[in-house]
Coordinates of C-alpha atoms in Angstrom, one line a residue:
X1 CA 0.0 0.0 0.0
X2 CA 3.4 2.3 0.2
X3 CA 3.4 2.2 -3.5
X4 CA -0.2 4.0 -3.9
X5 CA 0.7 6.8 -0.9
X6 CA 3.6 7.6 -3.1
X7 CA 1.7 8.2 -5.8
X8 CA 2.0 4.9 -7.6
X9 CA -1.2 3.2 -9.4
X10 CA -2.2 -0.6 -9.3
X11 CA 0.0 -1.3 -11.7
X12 CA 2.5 -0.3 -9.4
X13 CA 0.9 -1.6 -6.0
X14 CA 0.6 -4.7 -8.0
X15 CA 4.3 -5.3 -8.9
X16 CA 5.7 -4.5 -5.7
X17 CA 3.3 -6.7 -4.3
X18 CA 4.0 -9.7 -5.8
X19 CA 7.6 -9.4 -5.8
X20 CA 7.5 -9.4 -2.3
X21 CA 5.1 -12.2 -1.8
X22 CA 8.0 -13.9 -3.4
X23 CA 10.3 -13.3 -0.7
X24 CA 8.0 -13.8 2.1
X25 CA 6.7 -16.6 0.8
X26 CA 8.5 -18.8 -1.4
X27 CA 7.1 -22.1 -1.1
X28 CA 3.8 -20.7 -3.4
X29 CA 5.3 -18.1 -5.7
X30 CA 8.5 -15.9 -6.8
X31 CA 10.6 -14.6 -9.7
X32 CA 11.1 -18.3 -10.0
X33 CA 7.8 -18.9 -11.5
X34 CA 5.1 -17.2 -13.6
X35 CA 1.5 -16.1 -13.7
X36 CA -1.4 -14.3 -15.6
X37 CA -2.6 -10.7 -14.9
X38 CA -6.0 -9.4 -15.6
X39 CA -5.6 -5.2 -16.2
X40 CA -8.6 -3.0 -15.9
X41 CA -7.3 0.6 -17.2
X42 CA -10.5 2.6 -16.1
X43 CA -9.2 5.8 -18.9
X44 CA -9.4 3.7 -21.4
X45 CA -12.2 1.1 -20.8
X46 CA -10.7 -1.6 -21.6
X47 CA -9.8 -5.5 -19.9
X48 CA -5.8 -6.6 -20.9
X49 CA -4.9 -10.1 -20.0
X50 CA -0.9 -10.9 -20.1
X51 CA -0.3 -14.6 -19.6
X52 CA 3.5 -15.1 -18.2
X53 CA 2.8 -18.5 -17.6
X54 CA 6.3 -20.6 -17.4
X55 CA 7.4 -22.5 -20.8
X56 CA 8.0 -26.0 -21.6
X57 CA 12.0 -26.1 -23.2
X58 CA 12.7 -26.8 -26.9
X59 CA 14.2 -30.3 -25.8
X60 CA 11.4 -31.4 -23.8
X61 CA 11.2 -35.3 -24.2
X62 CA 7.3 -36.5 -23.9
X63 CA 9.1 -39.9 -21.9
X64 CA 9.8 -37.6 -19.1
X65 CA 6.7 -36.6 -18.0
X66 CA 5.6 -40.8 -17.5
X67 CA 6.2 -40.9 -14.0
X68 CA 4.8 -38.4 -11.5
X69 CA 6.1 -37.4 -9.2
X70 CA 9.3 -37.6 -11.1
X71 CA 12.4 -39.4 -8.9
X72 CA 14.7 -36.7 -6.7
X73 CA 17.2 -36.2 -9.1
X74 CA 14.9 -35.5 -11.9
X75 CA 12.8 -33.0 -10.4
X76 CA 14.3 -30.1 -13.1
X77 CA 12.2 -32.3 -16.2
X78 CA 9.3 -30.3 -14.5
X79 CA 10.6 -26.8 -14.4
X80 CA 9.2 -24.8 -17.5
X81 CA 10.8 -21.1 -18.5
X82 CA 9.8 -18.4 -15.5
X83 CA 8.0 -16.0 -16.5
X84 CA 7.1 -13.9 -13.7
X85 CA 10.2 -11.2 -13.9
X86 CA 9.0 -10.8 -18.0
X87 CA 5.2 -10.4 -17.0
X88 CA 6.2 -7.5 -14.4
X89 CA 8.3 -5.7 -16.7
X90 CA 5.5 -5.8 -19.3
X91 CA 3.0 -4.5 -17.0
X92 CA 5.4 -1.5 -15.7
X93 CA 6.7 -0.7 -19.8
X94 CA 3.0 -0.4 -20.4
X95 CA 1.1 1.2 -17.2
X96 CA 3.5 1.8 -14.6
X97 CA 4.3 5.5 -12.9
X98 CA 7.1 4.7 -10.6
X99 CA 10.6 4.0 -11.4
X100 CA 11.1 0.5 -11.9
X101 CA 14.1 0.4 -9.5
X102 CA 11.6 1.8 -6.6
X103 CA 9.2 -1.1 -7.1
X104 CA 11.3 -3.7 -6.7
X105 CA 13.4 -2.0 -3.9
X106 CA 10.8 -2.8 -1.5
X107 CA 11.0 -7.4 -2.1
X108 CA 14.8 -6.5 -1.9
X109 CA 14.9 -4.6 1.1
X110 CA 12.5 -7.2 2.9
X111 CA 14.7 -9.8 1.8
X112 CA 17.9 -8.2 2.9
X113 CA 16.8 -6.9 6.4
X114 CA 14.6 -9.9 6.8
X115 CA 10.9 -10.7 7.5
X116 CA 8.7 -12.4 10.1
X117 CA 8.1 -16.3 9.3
X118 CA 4.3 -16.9 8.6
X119 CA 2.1 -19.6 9.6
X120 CA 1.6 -20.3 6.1
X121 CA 5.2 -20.3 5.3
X122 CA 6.7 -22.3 8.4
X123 CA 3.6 -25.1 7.2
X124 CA 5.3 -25.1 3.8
X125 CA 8.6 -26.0 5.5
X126 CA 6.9 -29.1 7.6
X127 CA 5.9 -30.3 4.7
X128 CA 9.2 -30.6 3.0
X129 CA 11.2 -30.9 6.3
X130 CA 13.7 -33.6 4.6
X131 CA 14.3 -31.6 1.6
X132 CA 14.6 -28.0 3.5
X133 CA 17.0 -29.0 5.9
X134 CA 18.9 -30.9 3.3
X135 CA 18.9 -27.7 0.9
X136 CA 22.1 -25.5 1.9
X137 CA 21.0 -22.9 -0.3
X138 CA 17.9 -22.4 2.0
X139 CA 20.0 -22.9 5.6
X140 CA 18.3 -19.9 6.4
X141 CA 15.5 -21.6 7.1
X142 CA 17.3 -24.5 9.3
X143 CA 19.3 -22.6 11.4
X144 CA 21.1 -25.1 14.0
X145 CA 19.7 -28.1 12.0
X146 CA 16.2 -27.6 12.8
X147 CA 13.5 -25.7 11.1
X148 CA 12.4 -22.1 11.8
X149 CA 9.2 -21.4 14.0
X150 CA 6.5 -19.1 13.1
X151 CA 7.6 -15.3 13.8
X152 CA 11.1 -16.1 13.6
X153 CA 13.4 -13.4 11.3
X154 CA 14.3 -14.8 8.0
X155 CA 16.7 -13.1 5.8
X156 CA 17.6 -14.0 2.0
X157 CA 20.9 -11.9 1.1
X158 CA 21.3 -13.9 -2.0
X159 CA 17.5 -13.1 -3.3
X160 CA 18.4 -9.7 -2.3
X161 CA 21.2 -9.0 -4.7
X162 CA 19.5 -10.5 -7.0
X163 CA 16.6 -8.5 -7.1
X164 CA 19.0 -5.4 -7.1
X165 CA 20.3 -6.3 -9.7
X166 CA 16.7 -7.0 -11.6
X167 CA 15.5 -3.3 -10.7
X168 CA 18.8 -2.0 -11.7
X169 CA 19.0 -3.7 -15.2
X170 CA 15.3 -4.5 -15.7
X171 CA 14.4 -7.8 -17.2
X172 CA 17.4 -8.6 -19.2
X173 CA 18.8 -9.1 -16.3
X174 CA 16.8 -12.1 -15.5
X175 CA 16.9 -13.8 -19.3
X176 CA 20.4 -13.3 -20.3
X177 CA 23.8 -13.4 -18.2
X178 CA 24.5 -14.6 -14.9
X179 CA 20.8 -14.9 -13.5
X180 CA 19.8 -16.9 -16.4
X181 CA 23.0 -18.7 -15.9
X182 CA 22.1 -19.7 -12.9
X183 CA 18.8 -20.8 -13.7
X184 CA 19.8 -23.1 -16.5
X185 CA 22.3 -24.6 -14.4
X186 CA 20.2 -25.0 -11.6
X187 CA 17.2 -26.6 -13.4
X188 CA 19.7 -29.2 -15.7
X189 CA 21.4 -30.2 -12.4
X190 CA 17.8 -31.7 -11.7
X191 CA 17.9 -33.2 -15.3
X192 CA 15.9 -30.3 -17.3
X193 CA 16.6 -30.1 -21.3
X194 CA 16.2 -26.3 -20.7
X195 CA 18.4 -23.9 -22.7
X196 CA 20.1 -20.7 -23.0
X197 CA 18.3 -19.9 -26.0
X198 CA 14.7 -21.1 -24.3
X199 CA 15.8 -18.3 -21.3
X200 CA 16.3 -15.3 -23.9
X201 CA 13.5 -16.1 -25.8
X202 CA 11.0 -16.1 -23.3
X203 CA 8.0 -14.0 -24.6
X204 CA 5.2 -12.4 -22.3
X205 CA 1.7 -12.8 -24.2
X206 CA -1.0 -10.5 -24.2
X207 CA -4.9 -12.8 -24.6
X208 CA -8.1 -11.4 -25.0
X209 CA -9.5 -12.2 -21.8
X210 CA -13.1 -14.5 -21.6
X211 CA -16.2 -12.2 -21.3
X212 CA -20.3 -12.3 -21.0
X213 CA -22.9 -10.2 -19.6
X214 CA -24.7 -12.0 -17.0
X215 CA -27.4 -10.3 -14.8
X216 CA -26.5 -7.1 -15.5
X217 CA -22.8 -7.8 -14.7
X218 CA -19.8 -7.5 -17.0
X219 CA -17.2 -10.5 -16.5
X220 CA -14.0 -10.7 -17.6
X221 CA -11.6 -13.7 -16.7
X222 CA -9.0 -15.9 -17.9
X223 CA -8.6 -17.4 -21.2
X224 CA -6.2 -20.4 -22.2
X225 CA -4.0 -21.4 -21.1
X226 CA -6.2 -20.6 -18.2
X227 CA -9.1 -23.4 -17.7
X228 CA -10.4 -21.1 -14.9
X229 CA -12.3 -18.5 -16.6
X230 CA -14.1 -21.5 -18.8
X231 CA -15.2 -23.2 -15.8
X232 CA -16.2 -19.9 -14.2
X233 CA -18.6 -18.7 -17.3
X234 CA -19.5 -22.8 -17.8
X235 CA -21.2 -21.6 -14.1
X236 CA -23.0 -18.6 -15.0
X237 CA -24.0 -19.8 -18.2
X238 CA -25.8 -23.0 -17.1
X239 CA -28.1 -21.3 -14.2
X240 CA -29.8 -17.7 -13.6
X241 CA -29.8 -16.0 -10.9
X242 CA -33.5 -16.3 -9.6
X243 CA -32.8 -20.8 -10.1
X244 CA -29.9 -20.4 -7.6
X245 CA -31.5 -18.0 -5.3
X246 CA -34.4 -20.6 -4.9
X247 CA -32.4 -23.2 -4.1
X248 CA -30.6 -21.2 -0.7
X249 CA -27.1 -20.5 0.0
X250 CA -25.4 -23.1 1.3
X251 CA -28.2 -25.7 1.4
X252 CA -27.7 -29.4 -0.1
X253 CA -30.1 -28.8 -3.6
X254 CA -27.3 -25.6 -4.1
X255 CA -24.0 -27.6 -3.0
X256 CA -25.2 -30.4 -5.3
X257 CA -26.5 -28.6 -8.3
X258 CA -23.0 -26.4 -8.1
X259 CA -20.9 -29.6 -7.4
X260 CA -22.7 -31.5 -11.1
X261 CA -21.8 -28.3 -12.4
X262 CA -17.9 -27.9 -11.5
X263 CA -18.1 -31.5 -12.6
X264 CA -19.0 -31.0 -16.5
X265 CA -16.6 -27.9 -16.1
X266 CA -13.3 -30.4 -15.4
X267 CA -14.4 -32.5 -18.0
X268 CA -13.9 -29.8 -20.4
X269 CA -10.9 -28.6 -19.2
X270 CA -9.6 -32.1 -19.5
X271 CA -10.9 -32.6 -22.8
X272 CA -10.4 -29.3 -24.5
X273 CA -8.0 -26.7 -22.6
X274 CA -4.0 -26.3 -23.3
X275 CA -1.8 -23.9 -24.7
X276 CA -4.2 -21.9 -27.5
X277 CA -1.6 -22.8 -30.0
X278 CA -2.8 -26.1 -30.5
X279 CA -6.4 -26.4 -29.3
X280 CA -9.2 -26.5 -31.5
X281 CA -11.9 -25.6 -29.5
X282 CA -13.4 -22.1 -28.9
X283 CA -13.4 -21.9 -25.2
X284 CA -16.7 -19.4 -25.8
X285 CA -18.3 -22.3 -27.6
X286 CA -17.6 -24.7 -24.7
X287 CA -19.3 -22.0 -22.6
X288 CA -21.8 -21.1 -24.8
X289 CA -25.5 -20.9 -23.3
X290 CA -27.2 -23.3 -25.3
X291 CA -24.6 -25.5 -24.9
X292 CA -24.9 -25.1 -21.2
X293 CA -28.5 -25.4 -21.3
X294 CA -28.8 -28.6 -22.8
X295 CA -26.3 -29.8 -20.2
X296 CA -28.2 -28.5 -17.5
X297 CA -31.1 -30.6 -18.6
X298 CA -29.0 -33.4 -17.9
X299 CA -28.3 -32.6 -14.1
X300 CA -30.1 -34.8 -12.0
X301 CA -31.2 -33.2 -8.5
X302 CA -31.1 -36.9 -7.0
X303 CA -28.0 -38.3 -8.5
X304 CA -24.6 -37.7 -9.2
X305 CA -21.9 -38.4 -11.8
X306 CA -18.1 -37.9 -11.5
X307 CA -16.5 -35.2 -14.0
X308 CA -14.8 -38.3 -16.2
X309 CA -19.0 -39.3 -16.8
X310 CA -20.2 -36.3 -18.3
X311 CA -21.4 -35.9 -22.0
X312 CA -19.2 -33.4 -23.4
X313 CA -20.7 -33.2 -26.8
X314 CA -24.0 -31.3 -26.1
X315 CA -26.5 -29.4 -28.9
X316 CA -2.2 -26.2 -5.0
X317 CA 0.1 -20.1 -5.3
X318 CA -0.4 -16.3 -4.6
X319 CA -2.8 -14.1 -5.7
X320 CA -3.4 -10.6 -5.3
X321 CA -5.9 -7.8 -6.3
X322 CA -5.2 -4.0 -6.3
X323 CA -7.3 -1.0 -7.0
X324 CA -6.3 2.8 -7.3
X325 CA -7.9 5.9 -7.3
X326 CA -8.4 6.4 -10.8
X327 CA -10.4 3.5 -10.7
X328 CA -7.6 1.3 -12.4
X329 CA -7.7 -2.6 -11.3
X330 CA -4.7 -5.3 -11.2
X331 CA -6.2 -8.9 -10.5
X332 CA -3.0 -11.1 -11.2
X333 CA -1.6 -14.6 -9.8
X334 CA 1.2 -15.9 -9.5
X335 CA 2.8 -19.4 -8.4
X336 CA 5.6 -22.3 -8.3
X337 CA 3.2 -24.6 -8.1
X338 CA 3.2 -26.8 -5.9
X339 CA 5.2 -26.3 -2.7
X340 CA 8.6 -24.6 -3.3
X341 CA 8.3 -25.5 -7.1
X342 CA 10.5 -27.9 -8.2
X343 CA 12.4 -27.8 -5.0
X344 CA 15.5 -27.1 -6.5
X345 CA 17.0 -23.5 -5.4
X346 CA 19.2 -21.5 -7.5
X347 CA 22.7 -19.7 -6.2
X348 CA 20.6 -16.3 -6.4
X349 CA 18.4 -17.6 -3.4
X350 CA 14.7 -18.3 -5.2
X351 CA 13.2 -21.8 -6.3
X352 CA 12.7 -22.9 -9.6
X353 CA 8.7 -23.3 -10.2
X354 CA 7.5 -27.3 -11.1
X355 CA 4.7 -25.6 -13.4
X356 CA 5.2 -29.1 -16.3
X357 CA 3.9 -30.9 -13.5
X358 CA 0.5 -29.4 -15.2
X359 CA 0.5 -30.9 -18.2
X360 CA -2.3 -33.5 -18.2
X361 CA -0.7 -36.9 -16.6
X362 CA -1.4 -40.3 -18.2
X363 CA -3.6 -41.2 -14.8
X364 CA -5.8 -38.4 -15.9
X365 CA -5.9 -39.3 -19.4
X366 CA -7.2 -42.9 -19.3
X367 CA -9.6 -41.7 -16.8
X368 CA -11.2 -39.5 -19.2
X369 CA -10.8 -42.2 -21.8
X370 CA -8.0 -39.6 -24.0
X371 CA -5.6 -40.6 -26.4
X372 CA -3.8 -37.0 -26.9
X373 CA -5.3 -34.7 -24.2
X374 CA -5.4 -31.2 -25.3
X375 CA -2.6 -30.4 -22.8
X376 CA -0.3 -32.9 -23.0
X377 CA 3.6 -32.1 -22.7
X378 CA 5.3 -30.4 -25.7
X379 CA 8.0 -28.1 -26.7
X380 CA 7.5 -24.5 -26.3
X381 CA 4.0 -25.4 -24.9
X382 CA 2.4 -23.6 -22.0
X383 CA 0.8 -25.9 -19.8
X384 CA -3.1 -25.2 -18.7
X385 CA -4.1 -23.5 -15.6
X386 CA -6.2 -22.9 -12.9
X387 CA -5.4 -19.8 -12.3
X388 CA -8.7 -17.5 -12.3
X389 CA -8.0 -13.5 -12.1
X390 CA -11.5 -11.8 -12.8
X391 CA -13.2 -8.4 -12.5
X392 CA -17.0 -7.9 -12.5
X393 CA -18.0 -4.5 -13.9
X394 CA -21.5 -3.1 -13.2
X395 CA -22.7 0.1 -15.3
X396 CA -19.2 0.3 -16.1
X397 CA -17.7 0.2 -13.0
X398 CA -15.6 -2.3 -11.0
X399 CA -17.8 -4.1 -8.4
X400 CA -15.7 -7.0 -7.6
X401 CA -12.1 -8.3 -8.4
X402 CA -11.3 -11.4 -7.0
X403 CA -8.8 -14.6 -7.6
X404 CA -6.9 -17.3 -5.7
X405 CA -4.6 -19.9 -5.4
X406 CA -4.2 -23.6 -4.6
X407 CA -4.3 -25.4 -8.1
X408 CA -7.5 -26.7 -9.7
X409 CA -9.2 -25.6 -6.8
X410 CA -8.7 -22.1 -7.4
X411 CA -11.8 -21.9 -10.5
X412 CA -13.7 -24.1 -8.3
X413 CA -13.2 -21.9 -5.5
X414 CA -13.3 -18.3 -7.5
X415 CA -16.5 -19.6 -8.9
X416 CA -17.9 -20.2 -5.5
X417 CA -17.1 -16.8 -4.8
X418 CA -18.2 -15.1 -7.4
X419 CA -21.7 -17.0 -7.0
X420 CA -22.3 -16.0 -3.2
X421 CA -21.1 -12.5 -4.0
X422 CA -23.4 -11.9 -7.0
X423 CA -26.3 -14.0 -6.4
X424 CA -26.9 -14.2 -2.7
X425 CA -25.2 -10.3 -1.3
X426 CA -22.6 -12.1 0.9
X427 CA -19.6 -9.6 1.9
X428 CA -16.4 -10.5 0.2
X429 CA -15.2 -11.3 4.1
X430 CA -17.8 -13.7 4.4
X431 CA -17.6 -14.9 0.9
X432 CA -14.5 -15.5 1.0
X433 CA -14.5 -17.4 5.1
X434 CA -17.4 -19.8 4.3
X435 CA -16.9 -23.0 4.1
X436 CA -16.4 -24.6 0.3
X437 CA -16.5 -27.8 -1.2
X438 CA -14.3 -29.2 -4.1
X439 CA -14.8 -31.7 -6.6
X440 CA -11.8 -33.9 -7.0
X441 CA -11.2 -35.0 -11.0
X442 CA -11.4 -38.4 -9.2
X443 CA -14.8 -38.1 -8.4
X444 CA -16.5 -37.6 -4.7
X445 CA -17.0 -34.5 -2.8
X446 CA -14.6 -32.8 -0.4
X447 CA -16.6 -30.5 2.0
X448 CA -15.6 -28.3 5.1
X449 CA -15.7 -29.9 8.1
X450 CA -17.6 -27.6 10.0
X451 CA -20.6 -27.6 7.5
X452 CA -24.2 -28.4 9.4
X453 CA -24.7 -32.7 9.5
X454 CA -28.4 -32.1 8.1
X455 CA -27.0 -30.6 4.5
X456 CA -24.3 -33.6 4.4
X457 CA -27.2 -35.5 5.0
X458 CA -29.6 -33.9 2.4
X459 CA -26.4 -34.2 -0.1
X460 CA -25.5 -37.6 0.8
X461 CA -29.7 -38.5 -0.3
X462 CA -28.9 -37.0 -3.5
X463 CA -25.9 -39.5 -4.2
X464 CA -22.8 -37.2 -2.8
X465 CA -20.1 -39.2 -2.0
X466 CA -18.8 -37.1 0.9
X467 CA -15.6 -36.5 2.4
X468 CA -15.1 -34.0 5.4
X469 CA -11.5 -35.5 5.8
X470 CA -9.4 -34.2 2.5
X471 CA -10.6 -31.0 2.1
X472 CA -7.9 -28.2 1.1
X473 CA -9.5 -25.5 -0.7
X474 CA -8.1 -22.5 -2.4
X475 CA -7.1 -19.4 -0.7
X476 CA -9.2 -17.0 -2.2
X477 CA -8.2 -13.1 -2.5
X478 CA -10.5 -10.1 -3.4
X479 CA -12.3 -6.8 -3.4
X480 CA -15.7 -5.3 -3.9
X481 CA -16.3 -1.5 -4.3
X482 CA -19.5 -0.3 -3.5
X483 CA -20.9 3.5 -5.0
X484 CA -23.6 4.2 -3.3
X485 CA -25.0 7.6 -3.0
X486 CA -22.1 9.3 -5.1
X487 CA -19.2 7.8 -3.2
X488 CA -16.8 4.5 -3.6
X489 CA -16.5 2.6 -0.3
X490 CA -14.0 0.0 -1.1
X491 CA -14.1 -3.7 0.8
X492 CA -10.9 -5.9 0.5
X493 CA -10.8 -9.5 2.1
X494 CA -8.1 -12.1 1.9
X495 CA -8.4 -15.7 2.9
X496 CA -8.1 -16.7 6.4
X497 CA -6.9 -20.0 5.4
X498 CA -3.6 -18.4 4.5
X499 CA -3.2 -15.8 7.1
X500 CA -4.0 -13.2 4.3
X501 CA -4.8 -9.4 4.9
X502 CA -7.1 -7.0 2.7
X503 CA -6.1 -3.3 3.2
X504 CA -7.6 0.0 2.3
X505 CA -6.3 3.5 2.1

């Protein structure tokens, strides 16, 4: 929020904010890794989406991507060109105010002088205790040969010079000489086919983001790569808002009528979504209402159907949302993947992100009966997403910006979101706290613990198969602005799941 006092826009806020989310915490995102960033610039009108989303090497071998997880020593097959470092420097070239040096002087001082450990972050490190503590590149986080506790100091000289030198040279500094030396040699120590010339010739792309008008809203969202925005327009195109305000929020016939929803979603992300380079379907067709209708018809208020069942043919990552006073919104994610990437740690103190892992795995594949799925591992190839940025515009103004991370479950958990916010008034806060379910590609239905025992009984009658034990939804992020009566009251929310913050100025 520094960035804005000093007269800085979202563009700004947003750059400086997810550089240091990288620092402070490492095991979901950093300059390691890459992202997507929905832009609303309020002078001009207009949505920009700029996918930055990491890149699959010219000597990727299909053979590699068999077994998953892949063993130790070939964790780098999985590590696909970062592209966070190129997707900043895009969005300051074309919207930025401040100097580029002052935005990322902020993620280098925090990393130099050091930052609290997080709850979130100390987590992370349980969870890969063997690897951390054998990882002298992070003995920062081990001091004494045991981990860190939460609140401790942590301090990352080496991600600090590196980030120095970023803001002093910009992104060339990142994609040729010593920092993409370091890269390559890191990631081919863990067996990647990466190259020099896949580094340098890394490429931010600008996409026409998803759109639709839906009860009086505007929505824009993710394209492909991107499955999220198809699986959030799949939701608003198959129901209105008066058939989901019947059914009651949170109540079985709602849960189960979204979950058979979600459901048809993943089965067309399975089927359909990769890099746009080689698809052949029109996401907006996937989406389209008739198409939606006619599946609709097919949803069964007493039964269920897992997502590798439904007719397709009918006639675990940070995330941050920033608004300005011009009006000018930045709703952009970025992520590693899964924790602390690829868990391989360059000399210039960040991980390498995992993001190949995404590429749809043979498991997957035979479950949905696919011989070539639309994402499957090739060169230059960007693998699909989750990853849901989206801003709702009402009379022409932004009304709510929201994303998240945590994998698939981040469209599953934006859509949830979005659907509480627009159809049933609940606060972003309380959006955003309530308990979720997911729908595993697998089949069954994960559900929050503490939901009431009479709607897991009333969704359990209609065929759920329901699990209160797995559940790990997506941390969701977002805003709402409010203009009543002349004025803009502003209401930002992060998720309590993963000891996020919403601020306002």
């Amino acid at each position: 929020m520094d960035v804005l006092g000093k007269g800085g826009n979202a563009v700004d806020g947003a750059i400086a904010g997810l550089l240091a989310i990288g620092v402070s915490q490492p095991v979901s995102s950093g300059i390691g890794g890459g992202g997507f960033a929905l832009v609303w610039n309020a002078k001009e009108r207009k949505a920009t989406v700029l996918d930055f989303r990491e890149t699959a090497p010219s000597g990727l071998n299909p053979a590699d991507y068999v077994t998953r997880p892949p063993p130790e020593n070939k964790r780098g097959v999985m590590v696909g060109v970062p592209g966070e470092v190129a997707g900043i420097a895009e969005m300051h070239a074309r919207w930025g105010k401040l100097a580029f040096t002052d935005l990322v002087r902020g993620a280098a001082d925090l990393a130099d002088k050091g930052f609290p450990l997080s709850a979130h972050l100390a987590r992370g490190l349980k969870w890969t205790e063997k690897w951390v503590l054998s990882t002298p590149r992070y003995s920062f986080f081990h001091p004494a040969g045991k981990l860190a506790s939460p609140g401790d100091q942590i301090r990352n000289p080496a991600l600090a010079a590196t980030l120095r030198r970023i803001g002093a040279e910009g992104k060339d500094a990142f994609y040729q000489g010593k920092i993409a030396a370091d890269v390559l040699a890191t990631a081919r120590a863990g067996g990647s086919r990466m190259s020099a010339a896949d580094i340098e010739s890394y490429k931010v792309i600008e996409r026409e983001p998803l759109t639709t008008t839906w009860e009086g809203n505007r929505i824009y969202t993710m394209p492909p790569p991107s499955s999220g925005g198809l699986m959030l327009l799949e939701a608003l195109h198959m129901h209105s808002k008066a058939e989901l305000s019947a059914l009651g929020y949170g109540t079985g016939a709602y849960v189960h009528l979204l979950a058979e929803t979600l459901r048809g979603a993943i089965a067309d992300r399975v089927h359909y979504i990769g890099d746009p380079s080689s698809m052949t379907m029109d996401p907006m067709k996937l989406a389209a209402p008739a198409r939606m209708k006619a599946r609709r018809a097919r949803i069964s208020m007493d039964s269920t159907m897992p997502p590798a069942g439904f007719p397709i043919t009918e006639a675990g990552t940070s995330h941050l949302v920033v608004i300005d006073a011009e009006g000018n919104v930045v709703s952009a994610t970025s992520t590693v993947n899964n924790p602390f990437g690829a868990q391989l740690v360059t000399e210039g103190g960040f991980v390498l992100n995992d993001e190949l892992n995404d590429f749809t795995s043979e498991k997957i594949a035979k479950l949905f009966n696919l011989k070539t799925p639309a994402s499957t591992p090739r060169a230059g190839a960007r693998p699909v997403s989750s990853m849901t940025p989206t801003l709702v515009l009402r009379d022409d103004q932004p009304v709510l910006a929201l994303g998240g991370s945590g994998g698939m479950r981040i469209a599953t958990g934006t859509t949830q979101i979005t659907l509480a916010n627009l159809v049933f008034g609940r606060a972003i806060d309380e959006a955003i706290a309530d308990w979720r379910v997911e729908t595993p590609a697998m089949g069954g239905l994960w559900i929050d613990p503490s939901v009431p025992p009479d709607v897991v009984q009333d969704l359990e009658k209609r065929g759920e198969k329901v699990d209160t034990s797995k559940l790990n939804v997506s941390a969701i992020q977002g805003l709402t602005v409010d203009y009543t009566n002349g004025g803009r009251v502003i209401r930002a929310a992060a998720d309590p799941r993963k000891g996020g913050t919403g601020a306002v100025e």
